[in-house]
Coordinates of C-alpha atoms in Angstrom, one line a residue:
X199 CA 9.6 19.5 -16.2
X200 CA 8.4 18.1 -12.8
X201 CA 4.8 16.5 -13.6
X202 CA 3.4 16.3 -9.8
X203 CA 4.3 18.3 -6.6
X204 CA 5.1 16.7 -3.6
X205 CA 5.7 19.2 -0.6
X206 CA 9.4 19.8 0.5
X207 CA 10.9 17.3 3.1
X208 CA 9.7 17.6 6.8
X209 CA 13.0 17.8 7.8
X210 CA 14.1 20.9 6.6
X211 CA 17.1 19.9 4.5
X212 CA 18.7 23.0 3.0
X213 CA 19.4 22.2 -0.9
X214 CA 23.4 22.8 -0.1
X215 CA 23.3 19.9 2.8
X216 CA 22.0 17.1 -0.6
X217 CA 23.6 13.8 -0.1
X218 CA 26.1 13.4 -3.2
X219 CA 26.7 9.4 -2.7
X220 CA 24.0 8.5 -5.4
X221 CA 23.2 10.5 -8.4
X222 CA 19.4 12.0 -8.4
X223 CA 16.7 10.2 -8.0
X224 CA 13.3 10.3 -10.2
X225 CA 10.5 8.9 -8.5
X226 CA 7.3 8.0 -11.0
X227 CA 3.9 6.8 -10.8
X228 CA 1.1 7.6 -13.1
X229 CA -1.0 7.6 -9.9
X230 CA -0.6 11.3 -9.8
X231 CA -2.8 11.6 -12.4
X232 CA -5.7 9.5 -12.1
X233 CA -7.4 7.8 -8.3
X234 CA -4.9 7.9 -5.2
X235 CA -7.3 5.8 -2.6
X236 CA -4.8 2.7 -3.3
X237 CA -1.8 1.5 -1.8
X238 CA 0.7 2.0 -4.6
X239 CA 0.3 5.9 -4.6
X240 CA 0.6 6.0 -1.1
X241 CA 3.6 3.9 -1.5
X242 CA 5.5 5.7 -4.0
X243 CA 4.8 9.1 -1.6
X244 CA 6.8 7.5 1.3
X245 CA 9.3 6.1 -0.7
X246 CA 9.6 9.6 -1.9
X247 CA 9.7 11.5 1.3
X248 CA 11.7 9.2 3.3
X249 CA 14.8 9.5 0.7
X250 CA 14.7 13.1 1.2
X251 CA 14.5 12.8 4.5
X252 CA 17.8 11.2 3.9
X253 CA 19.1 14.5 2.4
X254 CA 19.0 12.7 -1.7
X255 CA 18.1 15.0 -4.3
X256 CA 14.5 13.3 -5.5
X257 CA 12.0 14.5 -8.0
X258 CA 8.7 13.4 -9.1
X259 CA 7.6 12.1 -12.9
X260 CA 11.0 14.0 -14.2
X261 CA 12.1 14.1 -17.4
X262 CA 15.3 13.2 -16.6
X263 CA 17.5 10.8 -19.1
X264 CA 20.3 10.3 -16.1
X265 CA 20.4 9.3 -12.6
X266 CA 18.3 6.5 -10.9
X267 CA 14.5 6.2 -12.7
X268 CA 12.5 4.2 -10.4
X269 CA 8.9 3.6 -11.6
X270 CA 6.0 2.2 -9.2
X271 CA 3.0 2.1 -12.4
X272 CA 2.6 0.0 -15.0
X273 CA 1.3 2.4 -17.8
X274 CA 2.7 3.0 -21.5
X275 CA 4.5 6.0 -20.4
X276 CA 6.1 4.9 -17.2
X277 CA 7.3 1.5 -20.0
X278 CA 8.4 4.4 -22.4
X279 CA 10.8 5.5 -20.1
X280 CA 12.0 2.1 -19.0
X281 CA 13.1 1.7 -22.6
X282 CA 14.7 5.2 -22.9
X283 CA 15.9 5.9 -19.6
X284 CA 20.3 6.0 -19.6
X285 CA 20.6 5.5 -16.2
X286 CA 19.7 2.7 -13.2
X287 CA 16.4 1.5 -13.9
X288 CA 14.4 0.3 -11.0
X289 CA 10.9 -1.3 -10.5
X290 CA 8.9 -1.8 -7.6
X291 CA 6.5 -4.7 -8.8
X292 CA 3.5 -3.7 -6.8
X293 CA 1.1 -5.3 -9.0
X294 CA 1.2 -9.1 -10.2
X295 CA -1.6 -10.7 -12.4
X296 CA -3.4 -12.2 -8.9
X297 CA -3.6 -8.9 -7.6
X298 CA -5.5 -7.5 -10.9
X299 CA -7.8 -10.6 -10.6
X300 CA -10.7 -9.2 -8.7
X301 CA -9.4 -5.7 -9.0
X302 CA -10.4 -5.1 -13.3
X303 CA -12.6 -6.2 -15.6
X304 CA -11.6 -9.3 -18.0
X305 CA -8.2 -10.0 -15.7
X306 CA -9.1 -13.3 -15.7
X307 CA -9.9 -13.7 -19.2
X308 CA -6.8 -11.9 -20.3
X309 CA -4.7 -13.2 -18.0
X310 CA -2.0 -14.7 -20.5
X311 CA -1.7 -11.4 -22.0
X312 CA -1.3 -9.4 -18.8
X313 CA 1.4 -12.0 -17.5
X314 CA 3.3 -11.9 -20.8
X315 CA 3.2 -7.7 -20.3
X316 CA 3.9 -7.9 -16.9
X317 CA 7.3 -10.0 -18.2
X318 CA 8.0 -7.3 -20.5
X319 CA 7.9 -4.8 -18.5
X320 CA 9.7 -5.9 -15.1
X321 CA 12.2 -6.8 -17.9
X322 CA 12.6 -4.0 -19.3
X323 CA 14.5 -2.5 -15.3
X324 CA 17.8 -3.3 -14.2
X325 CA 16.6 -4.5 -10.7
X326 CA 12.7 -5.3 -9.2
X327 CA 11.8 -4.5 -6.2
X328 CA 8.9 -7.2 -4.9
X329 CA 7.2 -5.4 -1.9
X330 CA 6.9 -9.2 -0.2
X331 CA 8.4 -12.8 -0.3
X332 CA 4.6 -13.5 -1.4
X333 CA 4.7 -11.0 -4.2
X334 CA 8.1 -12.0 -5.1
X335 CA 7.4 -15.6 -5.5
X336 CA 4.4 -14.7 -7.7
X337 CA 6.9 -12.8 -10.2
X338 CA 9.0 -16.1 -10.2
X339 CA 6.1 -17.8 -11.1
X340 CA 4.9 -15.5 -14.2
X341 CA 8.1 -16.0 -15.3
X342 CA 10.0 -12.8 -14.2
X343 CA 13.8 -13.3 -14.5
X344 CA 15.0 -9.9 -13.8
X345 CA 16.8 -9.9 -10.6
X346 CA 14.2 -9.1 -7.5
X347 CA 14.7 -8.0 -4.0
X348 CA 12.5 -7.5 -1.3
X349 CA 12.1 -4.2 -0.1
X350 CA 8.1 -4.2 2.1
X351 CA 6.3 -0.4 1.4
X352 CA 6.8 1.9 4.4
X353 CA 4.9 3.9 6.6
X354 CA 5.2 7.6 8.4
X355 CA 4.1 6.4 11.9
X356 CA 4.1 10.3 12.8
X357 CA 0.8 10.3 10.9
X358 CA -1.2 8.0 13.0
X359 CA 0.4 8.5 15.6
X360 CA -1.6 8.7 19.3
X361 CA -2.4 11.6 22.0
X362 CA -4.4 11.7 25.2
X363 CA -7.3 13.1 23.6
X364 CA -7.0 12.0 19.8
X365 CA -9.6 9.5 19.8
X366 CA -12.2 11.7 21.2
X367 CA -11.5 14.7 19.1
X368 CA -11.3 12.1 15.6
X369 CA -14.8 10.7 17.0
X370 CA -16.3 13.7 17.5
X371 CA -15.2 15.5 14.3
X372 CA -16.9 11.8 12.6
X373 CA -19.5 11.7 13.9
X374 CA -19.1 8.6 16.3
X375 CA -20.7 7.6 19.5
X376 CA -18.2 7.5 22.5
X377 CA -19.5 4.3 23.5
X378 CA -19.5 2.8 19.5
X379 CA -17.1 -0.2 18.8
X380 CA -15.7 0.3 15.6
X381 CA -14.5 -2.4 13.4
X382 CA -12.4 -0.3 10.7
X383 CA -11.6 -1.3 6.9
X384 CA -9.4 0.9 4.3
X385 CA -9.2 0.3 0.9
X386 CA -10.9 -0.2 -2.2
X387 CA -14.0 -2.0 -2.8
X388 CA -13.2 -5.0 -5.1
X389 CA -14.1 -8.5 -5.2
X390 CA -10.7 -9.7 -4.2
X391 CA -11.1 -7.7 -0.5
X392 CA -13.9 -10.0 0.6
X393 CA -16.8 -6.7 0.7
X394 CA -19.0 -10.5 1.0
X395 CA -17.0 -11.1 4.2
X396 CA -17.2 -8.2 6.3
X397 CA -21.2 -7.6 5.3
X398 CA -21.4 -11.1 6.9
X399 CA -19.5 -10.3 10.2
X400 CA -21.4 -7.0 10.4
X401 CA -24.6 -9.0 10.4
X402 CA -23.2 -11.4 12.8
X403 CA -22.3 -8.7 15.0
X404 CA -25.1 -6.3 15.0
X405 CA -24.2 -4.4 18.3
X406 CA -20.4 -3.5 16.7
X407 CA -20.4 -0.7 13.8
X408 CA -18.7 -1.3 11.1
X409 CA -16.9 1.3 8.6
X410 CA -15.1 0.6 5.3
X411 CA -13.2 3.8 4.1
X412 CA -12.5 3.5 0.2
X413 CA -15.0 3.3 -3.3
X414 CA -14.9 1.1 -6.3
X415 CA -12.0 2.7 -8.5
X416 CA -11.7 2.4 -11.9
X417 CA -15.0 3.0 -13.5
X418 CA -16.5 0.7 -16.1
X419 CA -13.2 -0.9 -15.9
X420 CA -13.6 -2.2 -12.4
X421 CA -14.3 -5.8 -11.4
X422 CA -17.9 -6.6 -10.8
X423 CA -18.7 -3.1 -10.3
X424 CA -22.7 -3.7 -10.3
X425 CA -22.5 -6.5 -8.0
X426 CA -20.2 -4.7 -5.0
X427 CA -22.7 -1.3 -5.7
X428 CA -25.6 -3.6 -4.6
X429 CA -24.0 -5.1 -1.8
X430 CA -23.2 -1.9 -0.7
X431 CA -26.9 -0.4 -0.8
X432 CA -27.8 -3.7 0.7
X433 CA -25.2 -3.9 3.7
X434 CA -27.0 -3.8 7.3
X435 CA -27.5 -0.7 9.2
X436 CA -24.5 -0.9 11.4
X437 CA -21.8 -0.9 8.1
X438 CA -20.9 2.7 7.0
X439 CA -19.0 2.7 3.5
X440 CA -17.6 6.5 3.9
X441 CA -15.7 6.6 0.1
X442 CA -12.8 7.9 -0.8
X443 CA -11.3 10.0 1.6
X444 CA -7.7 12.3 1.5
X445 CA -4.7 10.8 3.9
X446 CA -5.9 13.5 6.7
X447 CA -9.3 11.9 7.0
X448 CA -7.9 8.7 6.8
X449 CA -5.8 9.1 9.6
X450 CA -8.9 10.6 11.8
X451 CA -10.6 7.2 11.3
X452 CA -7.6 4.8 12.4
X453 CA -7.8 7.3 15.6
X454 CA -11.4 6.7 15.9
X455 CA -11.4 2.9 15.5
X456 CA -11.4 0.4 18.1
X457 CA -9.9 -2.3 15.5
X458 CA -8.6 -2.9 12.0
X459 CA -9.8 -6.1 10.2
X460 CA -8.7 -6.7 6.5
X461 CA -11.3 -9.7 5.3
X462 CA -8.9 -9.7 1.7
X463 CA -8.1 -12.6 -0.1
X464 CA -5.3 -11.6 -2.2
X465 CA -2.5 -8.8 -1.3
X466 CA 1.1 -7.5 -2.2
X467 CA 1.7 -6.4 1.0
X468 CA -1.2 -5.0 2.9
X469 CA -0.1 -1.1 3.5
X470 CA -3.5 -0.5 5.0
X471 CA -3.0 -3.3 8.1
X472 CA 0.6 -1.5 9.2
X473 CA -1.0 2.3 9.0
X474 CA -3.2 0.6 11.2
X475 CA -0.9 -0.8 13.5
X476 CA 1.2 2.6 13.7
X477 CA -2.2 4.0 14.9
X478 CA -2.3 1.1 17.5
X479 CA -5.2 -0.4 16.9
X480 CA -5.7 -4.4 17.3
X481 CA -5.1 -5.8 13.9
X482 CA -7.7 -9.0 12.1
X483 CA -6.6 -9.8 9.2
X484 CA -7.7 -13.3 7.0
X485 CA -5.4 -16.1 7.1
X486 CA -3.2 -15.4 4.2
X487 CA 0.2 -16.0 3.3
X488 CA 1.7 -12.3 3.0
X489 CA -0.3 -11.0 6.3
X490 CA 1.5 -13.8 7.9
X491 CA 4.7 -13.3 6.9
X492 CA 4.0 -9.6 7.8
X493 CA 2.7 -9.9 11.4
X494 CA 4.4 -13.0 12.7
X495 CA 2.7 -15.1 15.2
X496 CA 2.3 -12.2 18.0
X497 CA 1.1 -9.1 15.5
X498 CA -2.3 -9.7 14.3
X499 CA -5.3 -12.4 14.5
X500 CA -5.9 -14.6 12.1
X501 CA -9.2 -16.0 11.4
X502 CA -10.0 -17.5 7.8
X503 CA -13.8 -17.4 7.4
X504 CA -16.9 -15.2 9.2
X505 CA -17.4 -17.1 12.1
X506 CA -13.3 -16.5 13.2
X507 CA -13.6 -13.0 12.3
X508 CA -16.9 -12.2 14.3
X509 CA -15.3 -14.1 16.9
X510 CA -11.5 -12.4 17.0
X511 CA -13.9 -9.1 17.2
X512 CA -16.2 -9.6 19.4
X513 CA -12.8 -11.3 21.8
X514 CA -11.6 -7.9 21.8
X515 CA -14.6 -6.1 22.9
X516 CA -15.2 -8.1 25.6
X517 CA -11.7 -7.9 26.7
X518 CA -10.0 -4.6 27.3
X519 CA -6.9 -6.0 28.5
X520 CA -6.4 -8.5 25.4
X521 CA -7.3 -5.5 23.0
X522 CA -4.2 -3.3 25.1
X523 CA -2.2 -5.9 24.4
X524 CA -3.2 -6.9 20.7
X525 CA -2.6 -3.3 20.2
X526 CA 1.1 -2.6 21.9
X527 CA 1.9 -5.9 19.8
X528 CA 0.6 -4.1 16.4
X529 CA 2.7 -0.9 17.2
X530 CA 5.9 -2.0 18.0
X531 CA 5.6 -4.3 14.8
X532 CA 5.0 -1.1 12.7
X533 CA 8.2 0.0 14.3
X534 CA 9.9 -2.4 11.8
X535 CA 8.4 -0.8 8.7
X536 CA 9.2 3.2 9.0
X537 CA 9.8 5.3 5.7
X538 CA 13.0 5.7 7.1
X539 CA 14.2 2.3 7.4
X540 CA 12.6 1.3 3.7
X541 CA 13.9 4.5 2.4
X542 CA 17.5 3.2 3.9
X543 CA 16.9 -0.1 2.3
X544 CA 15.8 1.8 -1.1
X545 CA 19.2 4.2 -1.5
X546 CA 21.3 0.2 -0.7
X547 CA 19.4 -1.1 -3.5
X548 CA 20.3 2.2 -5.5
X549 CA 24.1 1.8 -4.7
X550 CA 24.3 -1.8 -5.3
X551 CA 23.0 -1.5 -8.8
X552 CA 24.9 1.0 -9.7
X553 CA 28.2 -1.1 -9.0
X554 CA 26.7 -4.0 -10.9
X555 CA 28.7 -4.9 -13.8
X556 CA 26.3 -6.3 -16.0
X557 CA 24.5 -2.3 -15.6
X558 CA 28.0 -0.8 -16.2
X559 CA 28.2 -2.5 -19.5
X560 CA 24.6 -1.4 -20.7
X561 CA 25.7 2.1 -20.1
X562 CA 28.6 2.2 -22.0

């Protein structure tokens, strides 16, 4: 019984022309089921898509007991059928105990508990996939021994991707001056995103408008929830916090934006940062370790605290020609990250877990 409909593949694949090298796929994620506005779901949906744009045959939140199960939430279910599942069992680890600090209530409190579930349940998988060298040295260090490989999240760049006249139609459909600089954000509003950081380069930089597109997620459950709801009320008159919006809408504000800054202090991966650089905007993130080792030297700035990021910003206003090239730079990096090349990398990890002999013995 298929749990959650994702719409055919784009490219037309006719169910007789299915790839028969692997066995069917089942993609899960409880993210289906409750708030989307985060990386993971977004993940799991090109992850999806791009193997059937490879021609594999791939359902969503099957009940399958055969074929590959590869599970991108955490929940009792998805654990359920970690434990049951007769086939390949595959994990992409997109949450480690840093990334819940910050993101839900008591995380740090509980954070021996949460590590010690987080063991069991990458355990319970054949293979892990770590979505960074950051996130996979993280698992190493909570203790993780299953085997992990480093597969980054991918992106659709035909979704952001440029025309003549796309920036003036996404502004005007917004609601956005033609001659507003806007500094975009996307993602939820936690503690571990820095909301303190970019409220401070806003009032810095009172001539630039500002727009964060995400909400605080979770409900009572999320981290600080009063404290970011009053920052928000109390943010200066030239920061727009726009919610939760659907992919589409999304999409219309990376068009609209004159750059992406991401003021986190803790990521995976940072899925938000490449949409942007598909959409080739000039790319700000904070000095951390996994934007560096996404970007490189050449693909982003990074400053570490308010004064570099007002400055980084206000750099690229003044300076057209370093903002074209801060933005060619972000775009062809995105290049690197296409569904298709991490759905490649996906159906490799598929096929070399199936010929591992330690997984041919648990099946018999």
């Amino acid at each position: 019984m298929t749990l959650a409909f994702i719409p055919p593949t784009r490219t037309g694949i006719e169910p007789e022309a299915v790839r028969t090298d692997l066995p069917r796929i089942n993609q899960m994620s409880e993210s289906v089921f409750g708030p989307r506005g985060h990386g993971v779901h977004t993940a799991f949906l090109e992850t999806t898509q791009g193997l059937r744009d490879l021609g594999y045959q791939v359902g969503t939140n099957e009940r399958w007991r055969d074929g590959i199960l590869h599970v991108h939430t955490l929940g009792p279910w998805p654990l359920y059928r970690l434990r049951t599942h007769r086939g390949p069992k595959v994990v992409s680890a997109h949450v480690t105990a840093d990334s819940l600090r910050g993101s839900l209530r008591g995380s740090t409190l509980f954070r021996k508990p949460i590590e010690g579930y987080l063991r069991y349940f990458y355990g319970s998988a054949d293979h892990v996939v770590a979505v960074s060298e950051a996130a996979k040295a993280e698992l190493l260090e909570g203790g993780v021994r299953t085997p992990i490989s480093v597969i980054p999240n991918g992106i659709d760049r035909r979704a952001f991707a440029r025309s003549a006249d796309s920036r003036g139609l996404a502004r005007a459909d917004l609601g956005v001056g033609t001659d507003e600089f806007v500094v975009l954000t996307v993602g939820q509003v936690q503690p571990r995103k820095g909301v303190e950081t970019f409220l401070e380069v806003a009032r810095t930089l009172p001539h630039v408008t500002f727009v964060w597109v995400g909400s605080v997620l979770f409900g009572a459950l999320a981290s600080s929830r009063g404290q970011l709801e009053a920052q928000m009320r109390s943010a200066p008159p030239n920061v727009r916090f726009v919610g939760q919006l659907d992919r589409d809408r999304v999409a219309q504000w990376y068009l609209a934006a004159d750059v992406f800054t991401s003021t986190a202090r803790q990521e995976t991966f940072g899925l938000v940062a490449l949409e942007a650089a598909a959409a080739s905007l000039p790319i700000v993130l904070r000095d951390i370790t996994v934007f560096r080792e996404l970007f490189g030297a050449d693909g982003a700035l990074f400053p570490s605290d308010v004064a570099g990021f007002a400055e980084a910003v206000e750099s690229l206003r003044l300076d057209p020609k370093a903002r074209a090239t801060a933005a060619t730079n972000a775009e062809q990096l995105a290049h690197t990250y296409g569904a298709e090349v991490v759905a490649q990398s996906a159906a490799d990890l598929y096929r070399s877990v199936l010929g591992a002999p330690a997984l041919v013995r648990a099946r018999r």
